[in-house]
PDB file of C-alpha atoms in Angstrom:
ATOM      1  CA  PRO A 275       0.089  -0.032   0.041  1.00 67.00           C
ATOM      2  CA  LEU A 276       2.757   2.497   0.867  1.00 72.00           C
ATOM      3  CA  MET A 277       4.423   1.879  -2.479  1.00 69.00           C
ATOM      4  CA  SER A 278       1.221   2.437  -4.432  1.00 76.00           C
ATOM      5  CA  MET A 279       0.610   5.721  -2.394  1.00 78.00           C
ATOM      6  CA  MET A 280       4.075   6.963  -3.260  1.00 74.00           C
ATOM      7  CA  LYS A 281       3.621   6.348  -7.066  1.00 75.00           C
ATOM      8  CA  GLU A 282       0.192   8.088  -6.914  1.00 80.00           C
ATOM      9  CA  LEU A 283       1.719  10.926  -5.160  1.00 78.00           C
ATOM     10  CA  LYS A 284       4.441  11.330  -7.679  1.00 77.00           C
ATOM     11  CA  LYS A 285       1.760  11.202 -10.588  1.00 80.00           C
ATOM     12  CA  THR A 286      -0.479  13.810  -8.878  1.00 83.00           C
ATOM     13  CA  PHE A 287       1.932  16.313  -7.646  1.00 80.00           C
ATOM     14  CA  PRO A 288       4.712  17.625  -9.956  1.00 74.00           C
ATOM     15  CA  ILE A 289       7.349  17.582  -7.149  1.00 73.00           C
ATOM     16  CA  GLU A 290      10.326  15.186  -7.091  1.00 74.00           C
ATOM     17  CA  ILE A 291       9.742  12.478  -4.546  1.00 65.00           C
ATOM     18  CA  GLN A 292      12.348   9.692  -4.152  1.00 71.00           C
ATOM     19  CA  VAL A 293      10.346   6.445  -4.045  1.00 65.00           C
ATOM     20  CA  PRO A 294      11.773   4.289  -1.462  1.00 69.00           C
ATOM     21  CA  ASN A 295      12.852   0.641  -2.525  1.00 74.00           C
ATOM     22  CA  PHE A 296      11.160  -1.802  -0.213  1.00 75.00           C
ATOM     23  CA  ASN A 297      12.072  -5.612  -0.209  1.00 82.00           C
ATOM     24  CA  CYS A 298      10.470  -8.199   1.903  1.00 88.00           C
ATOM     25  CA  THR A 299      11.712 -11.695   2.825  1.00 91.00           C
ATOM     26  CA  VAL A 300       9.242 -14.342   3.366  1.00 92.00           C
ATOM     27  CA  HIS A 301      10.326 -17.653   5.116  1.00 92.00           C
ATOM     28  CA  GLU A 302       7.899 -20.380   4.146  1.00 93.00           C
ATOM     29  CA  ASP A 303       7.968 -24.162   4.867  1.00 92.00           C
ATOM     30  CA  ASN A 304       5.486 -25.200   2.361  1.00 92.00           C
ATOM     31  CA  GLN A 305       7.140 -26.124  -0.884  1.00 92.00           C
ATOM     32  CA  SER A 306       3.871 -26.117  -2.763  1.00 86.00           C
ATOM     33  CA  CYS A 307       3.270 -22.484  -1.795  1.00 86.00           C
ATOM     34  CA  ILE A 308       6.673 -21.556  -2.792  1.00 90.00           C
ATOM     35  CA  SER A 309       6.049 -23.345  -6.226  1.00 88.00           C
ATOM     36  CA  MET A 310       2.760 -21.566  -6.827  1.00 84.00           C
ATOM     37  CA  ALA A 311       4.203 -18.093  -6.039  1.00 87.00           C
ATOM     38  CA  THR A 312       7.236 -18.536  -8.311  1.00 88.00           C
ATOM     39  CA  THR A 313       5.719 -20.299 -11.315  1.00 84.00           C
ATOM     40  CA  GLN A 314       3.188 -18.980 -13.732  1.00 78.00           C
ATOM     41  CA  LYS A 315       1.423 -22.153 -14.523  1.00 75.00           C
ATOM     42  CA  PHE A 316      -2.177 -22.874 -13.591  1.00 70.00           C
ATOM     43  CA  SER A 317      -3.718 -26.099 -12.816  1.00 72.00           C
ATOM     44  CA  PRO A 318      -7.189 -27.267 -12.087  1.00 73.00           C
ATOM     45  CA  ARG A 319      -6.228 -27.405  -8.493  1.00 72.00           C
ATOM     46  CA  THR A 320      -5.039 -23.756  -8.205  1.00 71.00           C
ATOM     47  CA  LYS A 321      -7.678 -21.904 -10.366  1.00 69.00           C
ATOM     48  CA  HIS A 322      -9.933 -21.431  -7.345  1.00 72.00           C
ATOM     49  CA  ILE A 323      -7.305 -19.374  -5.512  1.00 74.00           C
ATOM     50  CA  ALA A 324      -8.239 -15.769  -4.728  1.00 66.00           C
ATOM     51  CA  LEU A 325      -7.108 -12.893  -6.735  1.00 67.00           C
ATOM     52  CA  LYS A 326      -5.088 -11.462  -3.806  1.00 66.00           C
ATOM     53  CA  TYR A 327      -2.713 -14.475  -4.102  1.00 74.00           C
ATOM     54  CA  HIS A 328      -2.085 -13.800  -7.725  1.00 74.00           C
ATOM     55  CA  HIS A 329      -1.302 -10.142  -6.778  1.00 79.00           C
ATOM     56  CA  PHE A 330       1.285 -11.652  -4.327  1.00 83.00           C
ATOM     57  CA  ARG A 331       2.876 -13.477  -7.201  1.00 86.00           C
ATOM     58  CA  SER A 332       3.117 -10.246  -9.160  1.00 84.00           C
ATOM     59  CA  TYR A 333       5.307  -8.910  -6.163  1.00 86.00           C
ATOM     60  CA  VAL A 334       7.389 -12.059  -6.170  1.00 90.00           C
ATOM     61  CA  ASN A 335       8.111 -11.552  -9.925  1.00 89.00           C
ATOM     62  CA  SER A 336       9.035  -7.947  -9.572  1.00 87.00           C
ATOM     63  CA  LYS A 337      11.551  -8.998  -6.829  1.00 88.00           C
ATOM     64  CA  GLN A 338       9.821  -6.793  -4.293  1.00 86.00           C
ATOM     65  CA  ILE A 339       9.177 -10.084  -2.171  1.00 90.00           C
ATOM     66  CA  GLU A 340      11.731 -12.912  -1.744  1.00 93.00           C
ATOM     67  CA  ILE A 341      10.668 -16.366  -0.726  1.00 94.00           C
ATOM     68  CA  HIS A 342      13.057 -18.456   1.049  1.00 94.00           C
ATOM     69  CA  TYR A 343      12.447 -22.105   2.141  1.00 95.00           C
ATOM     70  CA  ILE A 344      12.924 -22.856   5.815  1.00 94.00           C
ATOM     71  CA  ASN A 345      12.745 -26.238   7.465  1.00 92.00           C
ATOM     72  CA  THR A 346       9.471 -26.848   9.146  1.00 87.00           C
ATOM     73  CA  HIS A 347      11.358 -27.375  12.566  1.00 88.00           C
ATOM     74  CA  ASP A 348      12.792 -23.824  12.214  1.00 91.00           C
ATOM     75  CA  GLN A 349       9.659 -22.146  11.422  1.00 91.00           C
ATOM     76  CA  LEU A 350       9.238 -19.714  14.453  1.00 90.00           C
ATOM     77  CA  ALA A 351       5.661 -18.802  13.422  1.00 89.00           C
ATOM     78  CA  ASP A 352       4.418 -22.427  14.120  1.00 89.00           C
ATOM     79  CA  CYS A 353       4.627 -21.927  17.841  1.00 89.00           C
ATOM     80  CA  LEU A 354       1.949 -19.202  17.455  1.00 90.00           C
ATOM     81  CA  THR A 355      -0.256 -20.940  15.001  1.00 91.00           C
ATOM     82  CA  LYS A 356      -0.528 -24.522  15.449  1.00 90.00           C
ATOM     83  CA  PRO A 357      -0.294 -27.276  18.222  1.00 93.00           C
ATOM     84  CA  LEU A 358       3.129 -28.644  18.725  1.00 91.00           C
ATOM     85  CA  GLY A 359       4.774 -31.307  20.721  1.00 93.00           C
ATOM     86  CA  ALA A 360       6.346 -29.954  24.025  1.00 94.00           C
ATOM     87  CA  ASN A 361      10.008 -30.556  22.702  1.00 94.00           C
ATOM     88  CA  LEU A 362       9.379 -28.481  19.449  1.00 92.00           C
ATOM     89  CA  PHE A 363       7.607 -25.897  21.310  1.00 92.00           C
ATOM     90  CA  PHE A 364      10.255 -25.254  23.814  1.00 93.00           C
ATOM     91  CA  ASP A 365      13.019 -25.293  21.031  1.00 92.00           C
ATOM     92  CA  LEU A 366      11.071 -22.763  18.888  1.00 90.00           C
ATOM     93  CA  ARG A 367      10.193 -20.585  22.018  1.00 91.00           C
ATOM     94  CA  LYS A 368      13.900 -20.457  23.019  1.00 92.00           C
ATOM     95  CA  MET A 369      14.819 -19.365  19.249  1.00 90.00           C
ATOM     96  CA  LEU A 370      12.047 -16.731  19.451  1.00 90.00           C
ATOM     97  CA  MET A 371      12.487 -15.296  22.832  1.00 91.00           C
ATOM     98  CA  GLY A 372      15.605 -16.457  24.162  1.00 87.00           C
ATOM     99  CA  TRP A 373      14.382 -18.436  27.184  1.00 83.00           C
TER     100      TRP A 373
END
């Protein structure tokens, strides 16, 4: 949204605004998700996916978003989003919070 606003401001007002260059890194443990975001092919299984995900793909293609694979045992967000075994929970909590 910020990038779009800066581009619109530059078109609307004839002042020189230097548009910042934002890059975002996404760490993903789902290889199917990475494949869908980085390739342009459609299949019957992916045609139902909402338009906003195809919009995400355009940012990946323009190199504003980079997707990196991360092992599922190192995915810190899992301790906040899904039930985990005690050992994995404590390991992820230690990596996230330091205790």
